[in-house]
Short mmCIF file of C-alpha atoms in Angstrom, two decimals:
data_model
loop_
_atom_site.label_atom_id
_atom_site.label_comp_id
_atom_site.label_asym_id
_atom_site.label_seq_id
_atom_site.Cartn_x
_atom_site.Cartn_y
_atom_site.Cartn_z
CA MET A 1 110.38 -81.46 -114.87
CA LEU A 2 109.88 -84.55 -112.65
CA ILE A 3 113.02 -86.40 -111.33
CA ARG A 4 112.23 -89.17 -113.87
CA GLU A 5 112.03 -87.47 -116.77
CA LEU A 6 115.58 -85.54 -115.90
CA LEU A 7 117.31 -88.80 -115.38
CA ALA A 8 116.08 -90.18 -118.49
CA LYS A 9 118.14 -87.97 -120.33
CA LYS A 10 121.49 -89.23 -118.78
CA LYS A 11 123.15 -92.38 -119.92
CA VAL A 12 123.13 -96.00 -118.28
CA THR A 13 126.70 -95.20 -117.46
CA ASP A 14 125.80 -92.13 -115.54
CA LEU A 15 122.80 -93.43 -113.79
CA ARG A 16 124.76 -96.20 -112.50
CA GLU A 17 127.26 -93.91 -111.29
CA ILE A 18 124.51 -91.75 -109.35
CA ALA A 19 123.31 -95.20 -107.88
CA LYS A 20 126.93 -96.12 -106.53
CA ALA A 21 127.30 -92.45 -105.13
CA SER A 22 124.13 -93.16 -103.47
CA GLY A 23 124.64 -96.15 -101.83
CA LEU A 24 122.43 -98.06 -103.64
CA LYS A 25 122.71 -102.03 -104.07
CA GLY A 26 121.92 -104.30 -107.20
CA TYR A 27 122.17 -101.54 -109.83
CA SER A 28 125.30 -102.94 -111.77
CA LYS A 29 122.97 -105.32 -114.37
CA LEU A 30 119.91 -103.09 -114.72
CA LYS A 31 118.78 -101.75 -117.73
CA LYS A 32 117.79 -98.26 -117.96
CA ASP A 33 114.36 -97.68 -117.25
CA ASP A 34 114.99 -100.20 -114.39
CA LEU A 35 118.19 -98.03 -112.87
CA THR A 36 115.97 -94.64 -113.50
CA SER A 37 113.26 -96.29 -111.05
CA LEU A 38 115.57 -97.38 -108.47
CA ILE A 39 116.98 -93.93 -108.00
CA GLU A 40 113.82 -92.17 -108.19
CA GLU A 41 112.15 -94.54 -105.26
CA ALA A 42 115.41 -94.14 -103.18
CA ILE A 43 115.09 -90.05 -103.59
CA ILE A 44 111.18 -89.02 -104.05
CA ASN A 45 110.31 -89.78 -100.47
CA GLU A 46 110.07 -87.61 -97.11
CA GLU A 47 113.08 -89.38 -95.35
CA TYR A 48 115.43 -88.76 -97.87
CA VAL A 49 114.58 -85.32 -98.42
CA GLN A 50 114.47 -84.20 -94.80
CA LYS A 51 117.73 -85.99 -94.41
CA VAL A 52 119.22 -83.76 -97.16
CA VAL A 53 117.79 -80.33 -95.64
CA PHE A 54 119.01 -81.13 -92.59
CA PHE A 55 122.62 -81.58 -93.04
CA ALA A 56 122.33 -78.56 -95.92
CA ASN A 57 124.11 -75.60 -94.03
CA ASN A 58 122.60 -72.33 -93.96
CA ARG A 59 124.34 -71.11 -97.18
CA GLU A 60 123.27 -74.24 -99.34
CA LEU A 61 119.82 -74.22 -98.04
CA ALA A 62 119.49 -70.29 -99.02
CA LEU A 63 120.44 -70.84 -102.39
CA PHE A 64 118.11 -73.87 -102.74
CA GLU A 65 115.17 -71.63 -101.08
CA ARG A 66 115.77 -68.57 -103.28
CA LYS A 67 115.87 -71.05 -106.65
CA LEU A 68 112.52 -72.45 -105.67
CA THR A 69 110.82 -69.14 -106.11
CA GLU A 70 113.12 -66.98 -108.51
CA ASN A 71 115.50 -67.34 -111.36
CA VAL A 72 118.90 -67.44 -109.92
CA PRO A 73 121.58 -67.28 -112.41
CA PHE A 74 124.52 -69.49 -111.92
CA VAL A 75 127.60 -67.36 -110.37
CA GLU A 76 130.81 -69.43 -110.13
CA ASP A 77 131.49 -68.12 -106.78
CA ASP A 78 128.32 -70.16 -105.52
CA ILE A 79 129.65 -73.49 -106.95
CA ILE A 80 130.66 -74.75 -103.22
CA SER A 81 126.44 -73.75 -102.39
CA TYR A 82 125.62 -75.87 -104.82
CA LEU A 83 127.59 -79.12 -104.63
CA TYR A 84 126.33 -80.72 -101.45
CA MET A 85 122.66 -80.71 -102.87
CA TYR A 86 123.81 -81.20 -106.76
CA LYS A 87 125.33 -84.75 -105.57
CA SER A 88 122.23 -85.46 -103.43
CA LEU A 89 120.47 -84.95 -106.66
CA PHE A 90 118.14 -81.76 -105.59
CA TYR A 91 119.84 -79.92 -108.69
CA PHE A 92 120.20 -81.19 -111.89
CA MET A 93 122.38 -79.37 -114.89
CA ASN A 94 119.87 -77.95 -117.99
CA GLU A 95 120.89 -80.83 -120.51
CA GLU A 96 119.18 -78.35 -123.22
CA ASN A 97 121.18 -75.09 -122.18
CA PRO A 98 124.58 -77.45 -120.96
CA ASP A 99 126.50 -74.06 -121.79
CA GLU A 100 124.76 -71.95 -119.39
CA ASN A 101 126.04 -74.24 -116.62
CA GLU A 102 122.52 -73.80 -114.89
CA PHE A 103 120.97 -75.54 -112.63
CA LEU A 104 117.36 -76.86 -112.14
CA ILE A 105 115.42 -78.30 -109.01
CA PRO A 106 112.94 -81.29 -109.92
CA ASP A 107 109.45 -80.74 -109.28
CA ASP A 108 109.11 -84.00 -107.21
CA ILE A 109 112.11 -82.30 -104.91
CA LYS A 110 110.12 -79.16 -104.83
CA ALA A 111 106.95 -80.48 -103.58
CA LEU A 112 108.51 -82.68 -101.01
CA TYR A 113 110.42 -80.24 -99.50
CA GLU A 114 107.23 -77.95 -99.05
CA LYS A 115 105.80 -81.02 -97.15
CA VAL A 116 108.67 -81.52 -95.03
CA PHE A 117 109.86 -78.36 -93.80
CA THR A 118 107.33 -78.10 -91.00
CA LYS A 119 108.02 -75.56 -88.06
CA GLU A 120 108.99 -78.50 -85.86
CA PHE A 121 111.41 -79.52 -88.24
CA LYS A 122 113.15 -75.93 -89.01
CA SER A 123 113.62 -76.07 -85.06
CA LYS A 124 115.32 -78.86 -84.83
CA ARG A 125 117.31 -78.12 -87.70
CA ASP A 126 118.35 -74.61 -86.81
CA ARG A 127 119.71 -76.25 -83.22
CA PHE A 128 121.61 -78.26 -85.28
CA GLN A 129 123.10 -75.96 -87.85
CA LEU A 130 123.85 -73.46 -85.07
CA VAL A 131 126.32 -75.96 -82.97
CA ALA A 132 127.57 -77.31 -86.64
CA ASP A 133 128.37 -73.81 -87.13
CA TYR A 134 130.26 -73.25 -84.00
CA ILE A 135 132.70 -76.26 -84.98
CA VAL A 136 133.68 -75.29 -88.20
CA ALA A 137 134.13 -71.75 -86.93
CA ASN A 138 136.39 -72.64 -84.26
CA ALA A 139 138.45 -74.79 -86.49
CA ASN A 140 138.93 -72.14 -88.93
CA MET A 141 139.42 -69.72 -86.16
CA TYR A 142 142.24 -71.32 -84.61
CA GLY A 143 143.06 -74.58 -87.00
CA MET A 144 142.69 -76.76 -83.85
CA VAL A 145 140.74 -76.29 -81.09
CA PRO A 146 139.81 -78.23 -77.85
CA VAL A 147 136.11 -79.36 -77.70
CA GLU A 148 135.86 -77.89 -74.29
CA GLN A 149 136.49 -74.37 -76.02
CA VAL A 150 133.91 -74.63 -78.30
CA VAL A 151 131.09 -75.58 -75.53
CA LYS A 152 132.40 -72.42 -73.66
CA THR A 153 132.28 -70.26 -76.37
CA PHE A 154 128.87 -71.16 -77.54
CA ASN A 155 127.73 -71.21 -73.50
CA GLU A 156 128.98 -67.32 -73.80
CA GLN A 157 127.22 -66.54 -76.39
CA ASN A 158 123.70 -68.45 -76.70
CA LYS A 159 121.11 -68.42 -73.79
CA THR A 160 120.35 -72.38 -74.59
CA GLN A 161 123.43 -74.47 -73.35
CA THR A 162 125.21 -77.05 -74.76
CA ASN A 163 127.56 -79.89 -73.89
CA GLY A 164 130.50 -81.76 -75.15
CA GLU A 165 128.09 -84.71 -75.76
CA GLU A 166 126.27 -82.31 -78.38
CA VAL A 167 128.87 -81.39 -80.09
CA LEU A 168 130.60 -84.38 -80.65
CA LYS A 169 127.15 -85.66 -81.86
CA VAL A 170 126.78 -83.23 -84.57
CA TYR A 171 130.24 -83.69 -85.77
CA ASN A 172 130.02 -87.49 -85.92
CA LEU A 173 126.52 -87.00 -87.89
CA ILE A 174 127.92 -84.58 -90.14
CA SER A 175 131.23 -86.81 -90.55
CA GLY A 176 128.98 -89.42 -91.74
CA VAL A 177 126.89 -87.52 -94.23
CA LYS A 178 129.11 -84.79 -95.53
CA GLN A 179 132.89 -84.08 -97.20
CA ILE A 180 134.49 -82.06 -94.44
CA PHE A 181 137.38 -80.17 -94.00
CA TYR A 182 138.52 -80.97 -90.16
CA LYS A 183 138.83 -83.78 -87.98
CA LEU A 184 138.31 -85.07 -84.65
CA VAL A 185 142.13 -85.89 -83.06
CA ASP A 186 142.41 -86.68 -79.43
CA GLY A 187 139.61 -84.33 -78.34
CA GLN A 188 140.47 -81.24 -80.78
CA PHE A 189 138.47 -80.44 -83.99
CA VAL A 190 142.01 -79.84 -86.36
CA HIS A 191 141.66 -78.17 -89.40
CA GLU A 192 142.89 -80.35 -92.48
CA ALA A 193 146.23 -78.21 -92.97
CA VAL A 194 147.25 -78.93 -89.61
CA LEU A 195 147.05 -82.68 -90.20
CA GLU A 196 149.78 -82.96 -92.57
CA GLU A 197 152.95 -84.24 -91.31
CA ASN A 198 153.86 -82.71 -87.96
CA GLY A 199 151.51 -80.12 -87.93
CA MET A 200 149.88 -80.67 -84.39
CA SER A 201 152.49 -80.64 -82.77
CA ILE A 202 154.15 -77.47 -84.52
CA LEU A 203 151.18 -75.56 -83.88
CA ALA A 204 150.70 -76.61 -80.43
CA GLY A 205 153.94 -75.85 -79.64
CA LYS A 206 153.54 -72.17 -81.15
CA GLN A 207 150.24 -71.69 -79.62
CA GLY A 208 151.30 -73.04 -75.92
CA ASN A 209 149.09 -71.13 -73.41
CA LYS A 210 148.20 -68.19 -75.55
CA PRO A 211 144.80 -66.81 -74.80
CA TYR A 212 142.06 -67.63 -77.45
CA TYR A 213 140.66 -64.45 -79.40
CA VAL A 214 136.84 -64.92 -79.12
CA PRO A 215 135.03 -61.94 -81.60
CA SER A 216 131.24 -61.46 -81.18
CA LYS A 217 128.70 -64.65 -82.11
CA GLU A 218 128.22 -62.10 -85.10
CA ILE A 219 131.57 -62.30 -86.48
CA LEU A 220 132.37 -65.65 -85.21
CA ILE A 221 129.32 -67.12 -87.00
CA ASN A 222 131.08 -65.76 -90.39
CA TYR A 223 134.36 -67.77 -89.84
CA ALA A 224 132.00 -71.09 -90.72
CA ARG A 225 132.53 -70.04 -94.27
CA GLU A 226 136.10 -71.42 -95.23
CA GLU A 227 136.84 -68.25 -97.33
CA TYR A 228 135.84 -65.95 -94.51
CA PHE A 229 138.33 -63.27 -92.90
CA GLU A 230 138.04 -60.32 -90.72
CA ARG A 231 138.67 -57.40 -93.39
CA SER A 232 141.15 -55.09 -91.10
CA MET A 233 141.60 -51.20 -92.21
CA ALA A 234 144.85 -52.38 -93.16
CA PHE A 235 143.73 -54.76 -95.55
CA GLU A 236 141.49 -52.15 -97.26
CA ALA A 237 144.08 -49.54 -97.38
CA LEU A 238 146.12 -52.55 -99.18
CA VAL A 239 143.42 -52.72 -101.68
CA ALA A 240 143.12 -49.09 -102.74
CA PHE A 241 146.43 -47.95 -103.04
CA LEU A 242 147.03 -50.81 -105.45
CA GLU A 243 143.48 -50.55 -107.31
CA HIS A 244 144.22 -46.85 -107.71
CA ASN A 245 147.92 -46.39 -108.16
CA VAL A 246 149.37 -49.87 -109.25
CA ILE A 247 146.59 -52.51 -110.69
CA GLU A 248 143.56 -49.93 -111.80
CA ASP A 249 141.71 -53.50 -111.73
CA ASP A 250 139.10 -53.92 -108.97
CA ILE A 251 138.28 -57.60 -109.46
CA LEU A 252 142.30 -58.42 -109.88
CA THR A 253 143.01 -56.30 -106.81
CA GLU A 254 140.68 -57.74 -104.73
CA LYS A 255 141.88 -61.57 -105.88
CA ILE A 256 145.52 -60.68 -105.23
CA CYS A 257 144.98 -59.35 -101.84
CA THR A 258 142.64 -61.86 -100.87
CA GLU A 259 145.08 -64.34 -101.59
CA ILE A 260 148.07 -62.57 -99.66
CA GLN A 261 145.53 -62.45 -96.78
CA TYR A 262 145.06 -66.17 -97.02
CA LEU A 263 148.58 -66.63 -96.83
CA TYR A 264 149.37 -64.78 -93.57
CA CYS A 265 146.50 -66.15 -92.06
CA PHE A 266 147.81 -69.68 -92.53
CA GLY A 267 150.79 -68.77 -90.99
CA GLU A 268 153.14 -67.67 -94.28
CA GLU A 269 156.31 -65.61 -93.47
CA LEU A 270 155.81 -61.71 -94.74
CA GLN A 271 157.73 -61.48 -98.13
CA GLN A 272 155.45 -64.02 -99.03
CA GLY A 273 152.97 -60.74 -100.03
CA ILE A 274 155.51 -59.75 -102.35
CA THR A 275 155.86 -63.21 -103.85
CA VAL A 276 152.29 -62.98 -105.16
CA LEU A 277 152.34 -60.00 -106.87
CA GLU A 278 155.40 -61.08 -108.57
CA ASP A 279 153.88 -64.05 -109.54
CA TYR A 280 150.87 -62.08 -111.04
CA GLY A 281 153.18 -60.08 -113.05
CA ILE A 282 152.96 -56.65 -110.96
CA GLU A 283 155.55 -54.09 -111.47
CA MET A 284 155.96 -51.10 -109.59
CA GLU A 285 158.15 -48.33 -109.36
CA GLU A 286 160.66 -47.94 -106.56
CA ASP A 287 158.60 -45.43 -104.38
CA GLN A 288 155.47 -47.52 -104.86
CA LEU A 289 157.19 -50.84 -103.66
CA LYS A 290 158.20 -48.97 -100.34
CA ILE A 291 154.62 -48.01 -99.85
CA VAL A 292 153.41 -51.64 -100.29
CA ILE A 293 156.03 -53.25 -98.49
CA ASP A 294 154.67 -51.14 -95.36
CA LEU A 295 151.07 -51.43 -96.08
CA LEU A 296 152.11 -55.39 -96.58
CA VAL A 297 153.37 -55.08 -93.09
CA ASN A 298 150.41 -53.41 -91.58
CA VAL A 299 148.22 -56.28 -93.20
CA TYR A 300 150.38 -58.98 -91.73
CA ASN A 301 150.50 -56.98 -88.27
CA ASN A 302 146.69 -56.90 -88.27
CA SER A 303 146.39 -60.76 -89.78
CA ARG A 304 144.65 -63.35 -87.08
CA PHE A 305 147.08 -65.97 -86.80
CA TRP A 306 146.35 -69.59 -86.16
CA GLU A 307 149.79 -69.65 -83.78
CA ASN A 308 148.23 -66.65 -81.95
CA ARG A 309 144.67 -68.55 -81.41
CA GLY A 310 142.96 -65.83 -83.17
CA PHE A 311 145.00 -62.97 -82.22
CA SER A 312 146.89 -60.74 -84.84
CA PRO A 313 150.83 -60.05 -83.90
CA VAL A 314 149.94 -56.48 -83.13
CA GLU A 315 147.20 -57.65 -80.14
CA MET A 316 149.52 -60.54 -79.04
CA ASN A 317 152.70 -58.09 -78.87
CA ALA A 318 150.20 -55.68 -76.55
CA ILE A 319 149.14 -58.80 -74.48
CA GLU A 320 153.04 -59.62 -73.85
CA ASN A 321 153.33 -56.29 -72.70
CA VAL A 322 150.95 -56.13 -70.49
CA ASP A 323 151.86 -59.00 -68.80
CA ALA A 324 155.45 -58.39 -68.27
CA ALA A 325 154.18 -55.35 -67.12
CA VAL A 326 151.62 -56.57 -64.47
CA GLY A 327 153.04 -60.00 -64.01
CA ILE A 328 149.54 -61.77 -64.99
CA SER A 329 148.05 -64.14 -67.33
CA ALA A 330 146.17 -62.23 -70.39
CA ASN A 331 142.80 -62.20 -70.60
CA ASN A 332 140.59 -64.35 -73.36
CA THR A 333 139.95 -61.20 -75.43
CA ILE A 334 141.56 -57.53 -75.71
CA GLU A 335 139.79 -54.24 -76.70
CA LYS A 336 142.59 -51.86 -77.48
CA ALA A 337 146.20 -52.64 -79.34
CA LYS A 338 148.91 -51.32 -80.09
CA LYS A 339 151.29 -51.25 -83.69
CA VAL A 340 154.60 -52.93 -83.41
CA GLY A 341 157.34 -50.50 -82.21
CA ARG A 342 159.98 -49.95 -83.93
CA ASN A 343 162.34 -51.47 -81.19
CA ASP A 344 160.07 -54.60 -81.48
CA LYS A 345 160.91 -58.22 -82.71
CA CYS A 346 159.57 -58.04 -86.46
CA PRO A 347 156.91 -60.06 -86.81
CA CYS A 348 158.24 -61.87 -89.70
CA GLY A 349 159.83 -64.01 -87.64
CA SER A 350 163.55 -62.95 -88.64
CA GLY A 351 164.67 -62.36 -84.90
CA LYS A 352 165.69 -58.82 -85.83
CA LYS A 353 164.18 -55.36 -84.49
CA TYR A 354 161.16 -54.45 -86.47
CA LYS A 355 163.45 -51.28 -87.66
CA PHE A 356 166.24 -52.99 -89.24
CA CYS A 357 163.76 -55.43 -91.03
CA CYS A 358 160.32 -55.03 -92.46
CA GLY A 359 160.34 -51.16 -90.91
CA LYS A 360 162.70 -50.07 -92.91
#
């Protein structure tokens, strides 16, 4: 089905909203046929299709390419991957079966995509998206990170080097086209969650001169996905225990444990894990609760914190102990880390020793 036919199924008010969102001019007094022609002309051209595809991230483009050749049923978890190209009119809702939430791709968009996606275009887009992924991944990894650190990590992990000029150019282009969750402030990429109130100064104070945890390229790129976190053995142990002994619903268990993990990664206190379980109405026997608390402590200890620049409390504790022992600055990476000792400060921030607090 052509885009004109899909637009014809919409009301005039909807078409005007589309024209407004697309930045078109002179649409307010047009009749339906003229509105349809105006939108069609703006979209069905090589320049527009190239622009949309160029700025689509890899997940968005991969989903689009799958739908070009096969029937991909709508999955709610994929909604984020649909939104950008849906707003760009690369997708239309199936008006004949609206309850199925199925997305259709106009035939003329398909044809133009095949035409513009040349080898040369792909090469330029891949480079742009790689730099963009490093920006997003670093913002997600650390909460806030200097441009220079993004450049440093990129150059350590890629043969073709970058520089601050290219990184800033990519950021400026993306921020002018797509809605993003981070901003450039005083030479740093800052996650929107840190921009509230005095978030930057508070986080800067906690990070201090701590080194950066820099994972392998394969892991780091995953952080370009907002919902990603590294699934530690401690996290898997919590999931397994709750699923087999308490909740017995793998989907709900995964949802709850993921929510707890997100809270810990954002710097929430240890007891928030119990609060989440209570909010979901999860009831436990006393012996089960004791086991779950121990498991939560391990999840917390092995969570990657913004205030530690990506290091977990376990790793940070090991770094600080090494520094104190040898009197030198810590390295930027760590391969082996020890558990929080019973006489160490509790990672929940209470100021008490672990054995008198969460380690009881």
